[in-house]
Amino acid sequence: MLTHPTLEQLNSLKLDGMAEAFTELASQDGTADLTHAEWLGLLIDREAASRETKRFESRMRTARLRHVGAAPEDVDYKTRRGLDKALFQQLLTGKWIRDKRNLMITGSCGVGKTWLACALAQAACRSGVTVLYKRVPRLFSELEMAHADGRFPRLFRSLTKTQLLILDDWGPDRLNANQRRDLMEIVEERYGAGSILITSQLPLKTWHEVIGEPTFADAILDRLVHNAYRLELEGQSFRKTHVKTGDENNKS
């Protein structure tokens, strides 16, 4: 068998998964007994798995999550913080994203809101969903600069075309007129077209005041909240708990 020319052809065609599988099979005992169809099937399976892994890694890079290592398997359901296990596991299936619904995660500082949002984002990336993470204070700064230097259309497209937009750390500062307008445009463009996940230390009843202008507040919250799932967390900060125990590798 012409091993090296075959590998060169596979690599030149960017069939990296098949090339790796070919090398492994050629070096294993017993593979000589495989039929041509079985060899081909194993090569194709490896190539498909390799491509899916690369797509997942690309989606994760694009998402720019705050907690890249937040894995759904590591979610802590034992700590008392009001996390509805049944609801969260339902959210991990991603059906709410396919249905273009939203999710609001609220609770005091340190109860794991951002980590849980990133775990949901990783689950979404695994299933082929495009995700973009933004901290709200930083986002408004980016939007202000984008208006000034002409990048707003490009930034706006990135915010509205992704299937799941995560807006982390909503509030407590009251929005100014430009921020209200930009948020309204983003929410309106995404309404019925994509999902928004918002985390906030503030209870939902105070969001109207944060937006400020009643007409804008009514319009924005109507589009955000009426079809949204809610996770209202409570309890002591994870950070305080793990400072006491000395555990720096906490799960959330």
Coordinates of N, CA, C and O in Angstrom, one line a residue, residues 51-204:
R51 N -14.3 17.3 11.5 CA -14.9 18.6 11.0 C -15.9 19.2 12.0 O -16.0 20.4 12.2
E52 N -16.7 18.3 12.6 CA -17.6 18.8 13.6 C -16.9 19.5 14.8 O -17.3 20.5 15.4
T53 N -15.8 18.8 15.2 CA -14.9 19.4 16.3 C -14.4 20.8 15.9 O -14.4 21.7 16.7
K54 N -13.9 20.9 14.7 CA -13.4 22.2 14.2 C -14.5 23.2 14.2 O -14.3 24.4 14.5
R55 N -15.7 22.8 13.7 CA -16.8 23.8 13.7 C -17.2 24.2 15.1 O -17.5 25.4 15.3
F56 N -17.2 23.3 16.0 CA -17.5 23.6 17.4 C -16.5 24.6 18.0 O -16.8 25.6 18.6
E57 N -15.2 24.3 17.7 CA -14.1 25.2 18.2 C -14.2 26.6 17.6 O -14.0 27.6 18.3
S58 N -14.6 26.7 16.4 CA -14.8 27.9 15.7 C -16.0 28.7 16.3 O -15.9 29.9 16.6
R59 N -17.1 28.0 16.6 CA -18.2 28.7 17.2 C -17.8 29.2 18.6 O -18.3 30.3 19.0
M60 N -17.1 28.4 19.4 CA -16.6 28.8 20.7 C -15.7 30.1 20.6 O -15.8 31.0 21.5
R61 N -14.8 30.1 19.7 CA -14.0 31.3 19.5 C -14.8 32.5 19.2 O -14.5 33.6 19.7
T62 N -15.7 32.4 18.3 CA -16.6 33.5 17.9 C -17.4 34.0 19.1 O -17.7 35.2 19.2
A63 N -17.9 33.1 19.9 CA -18.7 33.4 21.0 C -18.0 34.3 22.0 O -18.6 35.2 22.7
R64 N -16.7 34.1 22.2 CA -15.9 34.9 23.2 C -16.5 34.9 24.6 O -16.7 35.9 25.2
L65 N -16.8 33.7 25.1 CA -17.4 33.5 26.4 C -16.5 33.9 27.5 O -15.2 33.7 27.4
R66 N -17.0 34.5 28.5 CA -16.2 34.8 29.7 C -15.6 33.6 30.4 O -14.5 33.6 30.9
H67 N -16.4 32.5 30.5 CA -16.0 31.3 31.1 C -16.0 30.2 30.0 O -17.0 29.5 29.8
V68 N -14.9 30.1 29.3 CA -14.8 29.1 28.2 C -14.9 27.7 28.7 O -15.5 26.8 28.0
G69 N -14.5 27.4 29.9 CA -14.5 26.1 30.4 C -15.8 25.7 31.1 O -15.9 24.6 31.7
A70 N -16.8 26.5 31.1 CA -18.1 26.2 31.7 C -18.8 25.2 30.9 O -19.4 25.4 29.9
A71 N -18.8 23.9 31.5 CA -19.4 22.8 30.8 C -20.7 22.4 31.4 O -20.8 22.4 32.6
P72 N -21.6 22.0 30.6 CA -22.9 21.6 31.1 C -22.8 20.5 32.1 O -23.6 20.4 33.1
E73 N -21.8 19.6 32.0 CA -21.7 18.4 32.9 C -21.2 18.9 34.3 O -21.3 18.1 35.2
D74 N -20.7 20.1 34.4 CA -20.1 20.5 35.6 C -21.1 21.4 36.5 O -20.7 22.0 37.5
V75 N -22.3 21.6 36.0 CA -23.3 22.4 36.7 C -23.5 21.8 38.1 O -23.8 20.6 38.3
D76 N -23.5 22.7 39.1 CA -23.7 22.3 40.5 C -25.2 22.5 40.9 O -25.6 23.6 41.0
Y77 N -25.9 21.4 41.0 CA -27.3 21.4 41.3 C -27.5 21.2 42.8 O -28.7 21.3 43.3
K78 N -26.5 21.0 43.6 CA -26.6 20.6 45.0 C -26.6 21.9 45.9 O -27.3 21.9 46.9
T79 N -25.8 22.9 45.6 CA -25.8 24.1 46.3 C -27.1 24.8 46.3 O -27.7 24.9 45.3
R80 N -27.6 25.2 47.5 CA -28.9 25.9 47.6 C -28.8 27.3 47.0 O -28.2 28.2 47.7
R81 N -29.4 27.5 45.9 CA -29.4 28.8 45.3 C -30.7 29.0 44.4 O -30.8 30.0 43.6
G82 N -31.6 28.1 44.6 CA -32.9 28.2 43.8 C -32.8 27.8 42.4 O -33.7 28.2 41.6
L83 N -31.8 27.1 42.0 CA -31.6 26.7 40.6 C -32.6 25.5 40.3 O -32.5 24.5 40.9
D84 N -33.5 25.7 39.4 CA -34.5 24.7 39.0 C -33.8 23.7 38.1 O -33.6 24.0 36.9
K85 N -33.5 22.5 38.7 CA -32.7 21.6 37.9 C -33.5 21.1 36.6 O -32.9 21.0 35.6
A86 N -34.7 20.8 36.8 CA -35.5 20.3 35.7 C -35.6 21.4 34.6 O -35.4 21.0 33.4
L87 N -35.8 22.6 34.9 CA -35.8 23.7 33.9 C -34.5 23.9 33.3 O -34.4 24.0 32.0
F88 N -33.4 23.9 34.1 CA -32.1 24.1 33.5 C -31.7 23.0 32.5 O -31.2 23.3 31.4
Q89 N -32.0 21.8 32.9 CA -31.7 20.7 32.0 C -32.5 20.7 30.7 O -32.1 20.4 29.6
Q90 N -33.8 21.2 30.8 CA -34.6 21.5 29.6 C -33.9 22.6 28.8 O -33.9 22.4 27.5
L91 N -33.4 23.6 29.4 CA -32.8 24.7 28.6 C -31.5 24.2 27.9 O -31.2 24.6 26.8
L92 N -30.8 23.2 28.5 CA -29.6 22.7 27.9 C -29.9 22.0 26.6 O -29.0 21.8 25.8
T93 N -31.1 21.5 26.4 CA -31.5 20.9 25.1 C -31.5 21.8 24.0 O -31.4 21.4 22.8
G94 N -31.6 23.1 24.3 CA -31.6 24.2 23.2 C -32.9 24.4 22.5 O -32.9 25.2 21.6
K95 N -33.9 23.8 23.0 CA -35.2 24.0 22.3 C -35.7 25.4 22.4 O -36.3 25.9 21.5
W96 N -35.4 26.1 23.5 CA -35.8 27.5 23.7 C -35.1 28.4 22.6 O -35.7 29.3 22.2
I97 N -33.9 28.0 22.2 CA -33.2 28.8 21.2 C -33.9 28.5 19.8 O -34.1 29.4 19.0
R98 N -34.2 27.2 19.6 CA -34.8 26.9 18.3 C -36.2 27.5 18.2 O -36.6 27.9 17.1
D99 N -36.8 27.7 19.3 CA -38.2 28.4 19.4 C -38.1 29.9 19.4 O -39.1 30.6 19.5
K100 N -36.8 30.4 19.4 CA -36.6 31.9 19.4 C -37.1 32.6 20.6 O -37.6 33.7 20.6
R101 N -37.0 31.9 21.8 CA -37.4 32.4 23.1 C -36.2 33.0 23.8 O -35.1 32.7 23.5
N102 N -36.5 33.8 24.8 CA -35.4 34.4 25.6 C -35.3 33.8 27.0 O -36.1 33.0 27.4
L103 N -34.2 34.2 27.7 CA -34.0 33.7 29.0 C -33.4 34.8 29.9 O -32.5 35.5 29.5
M104 N -34.0 35.0 31.1 CA -33.5 36.0 32.0 C -33.0 35.2 33.3 O -33.7 34.4 33.9
I105 N -31.7 35.5 33.6 CA -31.1 34.9 34.8 C -30.8 36.0 35.8 O -30.0 36.9 35.5
T106 N -31.5 36.0 36.9 CA -31.2 37.1 37.9 C -30.8 36.5 39.2 O -31.0 35.3 39.5
G107 N -30.2 37.3 40.0 CA -29.7 36.9 41.3 C -28.6 37.8 41.8 O -28.0 38.5 41.0
S108 N -28.2 37.7 43.1 CA -27.2 38.5 43.7 C -25.8 38.2 43.1 O -25.6 37.2 42.5
C109 N -24.9 39.0 43.4 CA -23.5 38.9 42.9 C -22.9 37.6 43.4 O -23.0 37.2 44.6
G110 N -22.3 36.8 42.5 CA -21.5 35.6 42.9 C -22.3 34.3 43.0 O -21.7 33.3 43.4
V111 N -23.6 34.3 42.6 CA -24.3 33.0 42.6 C -24.2 32.2 41.4 O -24.8 31.1 41.3
G112 N -23.4 32.7 40.4 CA -23.1 31.8 39.2 C -23.9 32.1 38.0 O -23.9 31.3 37.1
K113 N -24.4 33.3 37.9 CA -25.3 33.7 36.7 C -24.5 33.6 35.4 O -24.9 33.0 34.5
T114 N -23.3 34.2 35.4 CA -22.5 34.3 34.2 C -22.0 32.9 33.8 O -22.0 32.5 32.7
W115 N -21.6 32.1 34.8 CA -21.1 30.8 34.6 C -22.2 29.9 34.0 O -22.0 29.2 33.0
L116 N -23.4 30.0 34.5 CA -24.5 29.2 34.0 C -24.8 29.6 32.6 O -25.1 28.8 31.7
A117 N -24.8 30.9 32.3 CA -25.0 31.4 31.0 C -24.0 30.8 30.0 O -24.4 30.4 28.9
C118 N -22.8 30.8 30.4 CA -21.7 30.2 29.5 C -21.8 28.7 29.4 O -21.5 28.2 28.3
A119 N -22.3 28.0 30.4 CA -22.6 26.6 30.2 C -23.7 26.3 29.2 O -23.6 25.4 28.4
L120 N -24.7 27.2 29.2 CA -25.8 27.1 28.2 C -25.2 27.4 26.9 O -25.6 26.8 25.9
A121 N -24.4 28.4 26.8 CA -23.8 28.8 25.5 C -22.9 27.6 24.9 O -22.9 27.4 23.7
Q122 N -22.1 27.0 25.8 CA -21.3 25.8 25.3 C -22.2 24.7 24.8 O -21.9 24.1 23.7
A123 N -23.3 24.4 25.5 CA -24.2 23.4 25.0 C -24.8 23.8 23.7 O -25.0 23.0 22.8
A124 N -25.1 25.1 23.5 CA -25.6 25.6 22.2 C -24.6 25.4 21.1 O -24.9 25.0 20.0
C125 N -23.3 25.8 21.4 CA -22.3 25.6 20.4 C -22.1 24.2 20.0 O -21.8 23.9 18.8
R126 N -22.2 23.3 20.9 CA -22.1 21.8 20.6 C -23.2 21.4 19.6 O -22.9 20.5 18.8
S127 N -24.3 22.0 19.7 CA -25.4 21.6 18.9 C -25.5 22.4 17.6 O -26.5 22.3 16.8
G128 N -24.5 23.2 17.3 CA -24.5 23.9 16.0 C -25.0 25.3 16.1 O -25.1 26.0 15.0
V129 N -25.3 25.9 17.2 CA -25.9 27.2 17.3 C -24.8 28.2 17.4 O -23.7 28.0 18.1
T130 N -24.9 29.4 16.7 CA -24.0 30.5 16.8 C -24.3 31.3 18.0 O -25.5 31.6 18.3
V131 N -23.3 31.7 18.8 CA -23.4 32.5 20.0 C -22.5 33.7 20.0 O -21.4 33.6 19.5
L132 N -22.9 34.7 20.7 CA -22.1 35.9 20.9 C -22.3 36.4 22.3 O -23.5 36.6 22.7
Y133 N -21.2 36.5 23.1 CA -21.3 37.0 24.5 C -20.8 38.5 24.6 O -19.8 38.8 24.0
K134 N -21.6 39.3 25.3 CA -21.2 40.7 25.5 C -21.6 41.1 26.9 O -22.7 40.8 27.4
R135 N -20.6 41.7 27.6 CA -21.0 42.4 28.9 C -21.7 43.7 28.5 O -21.2 44.5 27.7
V136 N -22.8 44.0 29.2 CA -23.6 45.1 28.8 C -22.8 46.5 28.9 O -22.8 47.3 28.0
P137 N -22.1 46.7 30.0 CA -21.3 48.0 30.0 C -20.3 48.1 28.9 O -20.2 49.2 28.3
R138 N -19.6 47.0 28.6 CA -18.6 47.1 27.5 C -19.4 47.2 26.1 O -18.9 47.9 25.2
L139 N -20.5 46.6 26.0 CA -21.2 46.7 24.7 C -21.6 48.1 24.4 O -21.5 48.6 23.3
F140 N -22.2 48.8 25.4 CA -22.6 50.2 25.2 C -21.4 51.1 24.8 O -21.5 52.0 24.0
S141 N -20.2 50.8 25.4 CA -19.0 51.5 25.0 C -18.7 51.2 23.5 O -18.3 52.1 22.8
E142 N -18.7 50.0 23.1 CA -18.4 49.6 21.8 C -19.4 50.2 20.8 O -19.0 50.7 19.7
L143 N -20.7 50.3 21.2 CA -21.7 50.9 20.3 C -21.4 52.4 20.1 O -21.6 52.9 19.0
E144 N -21.1 53.0 21.2 CA -20.8 54.5 21.1 C -19.6 54.7 20.2 O -19.7 55.6 19.3
M145 N -18.5 53.9 20.3 CA -17.4 54.1 19.4 C -17.7 53.8 18.0 O -17.2 54.4 17.0
A146 N -18.5 52.7 17.8 CA -18.9 52.3 16.5 C -19.7 53.4 15.7 O -19.6 53.5 14.5
H147 N -20.6 54.1 16.4 CA -21.3 55.2 15.8 C -20.3 56.3 15.3 O -20.5 56.9 14.3
A148 N -19.3 56.5 16.1 CA -18.3 57.6 15.8 C -17.4 57.2 14.6 O -17.0 58.1 13.9
D149 N -17.0 56.0 14.5 CA -16.0 55.6 13.5 C -16.5 54.8 12.3 O -15.8 54.3 11.5
G150 N -17.9 54.7 12.3 CA -18.5 54.1 11.1 C -18.6 52.6 11.1 O -19.0 52.0 10.1
R151 N -18.3 52.0 12.3 CA -18.3 50.5 12.4 C -19.7 50.0 12.8 O -19.9 48.8 13.0
F152 N -20.6 50.9 13.1 CA -21.9 50.5 13.7 C -22.6 49.4 12.8 O -23.1 48.5 13.4
P153 N -22.8 49.6 11.5 CA -23.5 48.6 10.7 C -22.9 47.2 10.9 O -23.7 46.2 11.0
R154 N -21.6 47.1 10.9 CA -21.0 45.8 11.1 C -21.2 45.2 12.5 O -21.5 44.0 12.6
L155 N -21.1 46.0 13.5 CA -21.3 45.6 14.9 C -22.8 45.2 15.0 O -23.1 44.2 15.7
F156 N -23.7 46.0 14.5 CA -25.1 45.7 14.6 C -25.4 44.4 14.0 O -26.2 43.6 14.5
R157 N -24.8 44.1 12.8 CA -25.1 42.8 12.2 C -24.6 41.6 13.0 O -25.3 40.6 13.1
S158 N -23.5 41.8 13.7 CA -23.0 40.7 14.5 C -23.9 40.5 15.7 O -24.1 39.3 16.2
L159 N -24.5 41.5 16.2 CA -25.4 41.4 17.4 C -26.7 40.8 17.0 O -27.4 40.2 17.8
T160 N -27.2 41.0 15.8 CA -28.5 40.6 15.4 C -28.6 39.3 14.6 O -29.6 38.7 14.6
K161 N -27.5 38.9 14.0 CA -27.5 37.7 13.2 C -27.2 36.4 13.9 O -27.5 35.3 13.5
T162 N -26.4 36.6 15.0 CA -26.1 35.4 15.8 C -27.4 34.8 16.4 O -28.4 35.5 16.7
Q163 N -27.4 33.4 16.5 CA -28.7 32.8 17.0 C -28.9 33.0 18.5 O -30.1 33.1 18.9
L164 N -27.9 33.1 19.3 CA -28.0 33.4 20.7 C -27.1 34.5 21.1 O -25.9 34.5 20.9
L165 N -27.7 35.6 21.6 CA -27.0 36.8 22.0 C -27.0 36.8 23.6 O -28.1 36.8 24.1
I166 N -25.9 36.8 24.2 CA -25.8 36.8 25.7 C -25.4 38.3 26.1 O -24.4 38.8 25.7
L167 N -26.3 38.9 26.9 CA -26.0 40.2 27.4 C -25.8 40.0 28.9 O -26.8 39.9 29.7
D168 N -24.6 40.1 29.4 CA -24.2 39.8 30.7 C -24.1 41.1 31.6 O -23.6 42.1 31.1
D169 N -24.6 41.0 32.8 CA -24.4 42.1 33.8 C -25.2 43.3 33.4 O -24.7 44.4 33.4
W170 N -26.5 43.1 33.2 CA -27.4 44.2 32.9 C -27.6 45.0 34.1 O -27.8 44.5 35.2
G171 N -27.6 46.4 34.0 CA -27.8 47.3 35.1 C -26.5 47.4 35.9 O -25.5 46.8 35.6
P172 N -26.5 48.2 37.0 CA -27.7 49.0 37.5 C -27.8 50.4 36.9 O -28.7 51.1 37.3
D173 N -26.8 50.8 36.1 CA -26.8 52.2 35.7 C -27.9 52.5 34.7 O -28.2 51.7 33.8
R174 N -28.6 53.6 34.9 CA -29.7 54.0 34.0 C -29.2 54.3 32.6 O -28.1 54.9 32.4
L175 N -29.9 53.9 31.6 CA -29.5 54.1 30.2 C -29.7 55.5 29.8 O -30.7 56.2 30.2
N176 N -28.8 56.0 28.9 CA -29.0 57.3 28.4 C -29.8 57.2 27.1 O -30.1 56.0 26.6
A177 N -30.1 58.3 26.4 CA -31.0 58.2 25.2 C -30.4 57.4 24.1 O -31.1 56.6 23.5
N178 N -29.1 57.5 23.9 CA -28.4 56.7 22.8 C -28.4 55.2 23.1 O -28.7 54.4 22.2
Q179 N -28.2 54.9 24.3 CA -28.2 53.5 24.7 C -29.6 52.9 24.6 O -29.8 51.7 24.2
R180 N -30.6 53.6 25.0 CA -32.0 53.1 24.9 C -32.3 52.9 23.4 O -32.9 51.9 23.0
R181 N -31.9 53.8 22.5 CA -32.2 53.7 21.1 C -31.5 52.5 20.5 O -32.1 51.7 19.8
D182 N -30.2 52.3 20.9 CA -29.5 51.1 20.4 C -30.1 49.8 20.9 O -30.2 48.9 20.1
L183 N -30.4 49.8 22.1 CA -31.0 48.5 22.7 C -32.3 48.2 22.0 O -32.6 47.1 21.7
M184 N -33.1 49.2 21.8 CA -34.4 49.0 21.1 C -34.2 48.5 19.7 O -34.9 47.6 19.3
E185 N -33.2 49.0 19.0 CA -32.9 48.5 17.6 C -32.5 47.1 17.6 O -32.9 46.3 16.8
I186 N -31.6 46.7 18.6 CA -31.1 45.3 18.7 C -32.3 44.4 19.0 O -32.5 43.3 18.4
V187 N -33.1 44.7 20.0 CA -34.1 43.9 20.5 C -35.2 43.7 19.4 O -35.7 42.6 19.2
E188 N -35.5 44.8 18.7 CA -36.5 44.8 17.7 C -36.1 43.9 16.5 O -36.9 43.1 16.0
E189 N -34.8 44.0 16.1 CA -34.3 43.3 15.0 C -34.3 41.8 15.3 O -34.5 40.9 14.5
R190 N -34.0 41.4 16.6 CA -33.9 40.0 17.0 C -35.2 39.4 17.3 O -35.4 38.2 17.4
Y191 N -36.3 40.2 17.5 CA -37.5 39.7 18.0 C -38.1 38.7 17.0 O -38.3 39.0 15.8
G192 N -38.3 37.5 17.4 CA -38.9 36.5 16.6 C -37.8 35.9 15.6 O -38.1 35.0 14.9
A193 N -36.6 36.3 15.7 CA -35.5 35.9 14.8 C -34.4 35.2 15.5 O -33.6 34.4 14.9
G194 N -34.2 35.5 16.8 CA -33.1 34.9 17.6 C -33.4 35.0 19.1 O -34.3 35.8 19.5
S195 N -32.6 34.4 19.9 CA -32.8 34.4 21.3 C -31.8 35.3 22.0 O -30.7 35.5 21.5
I196 N -32.2 35.9 23.1 CA -31.4 36.7 24.0 C -31.4 36.2 25.4 O -32.4 35.8 25.9
L197 N -30.2 36.0 25.9 CA -30.0 35.6 27.3 C -29.5 36.8 28.1 O -28.4 37.3 27.7
I198 N -30.1 37.2 29.1 CA -29.7 38.4 29.9 C -29.4 37.9 31.4 O -30.2 37.2 32.0
T199 N -28.3 38.3 31.9 CA -28.0 38.1 33.3 C -28.0 39.4 34.0 O -27.6 40.5 33.5
S200 N -28.5 39.5 35.3 CA -28.6 40.7 36.0 C -28.6 40.5 37.5 O -29.3 39.5 38.0
Q201 N -28.0 41.4 38.3 CA -28.2 41.4 39.7 C -29.5 42.0 40.1 O -30.0 41.8 41.3
L202 N -30.1 42.7 39.2 CA -31.4 43.4 39.5 C -32.6 42.5 39.3 O -32.7 41.8 38.3
P203 N -33.6 42.6 40.2 CA -34.8 41.8 39.9 C -35.5 42.4 38.7 O -35.4 43.6 38.4
L204 N -36.3 41.6 38.0 CA -36.9 42.0 36.8 C -37.8 43.3 36.9 O -37.9 44.1 36.0

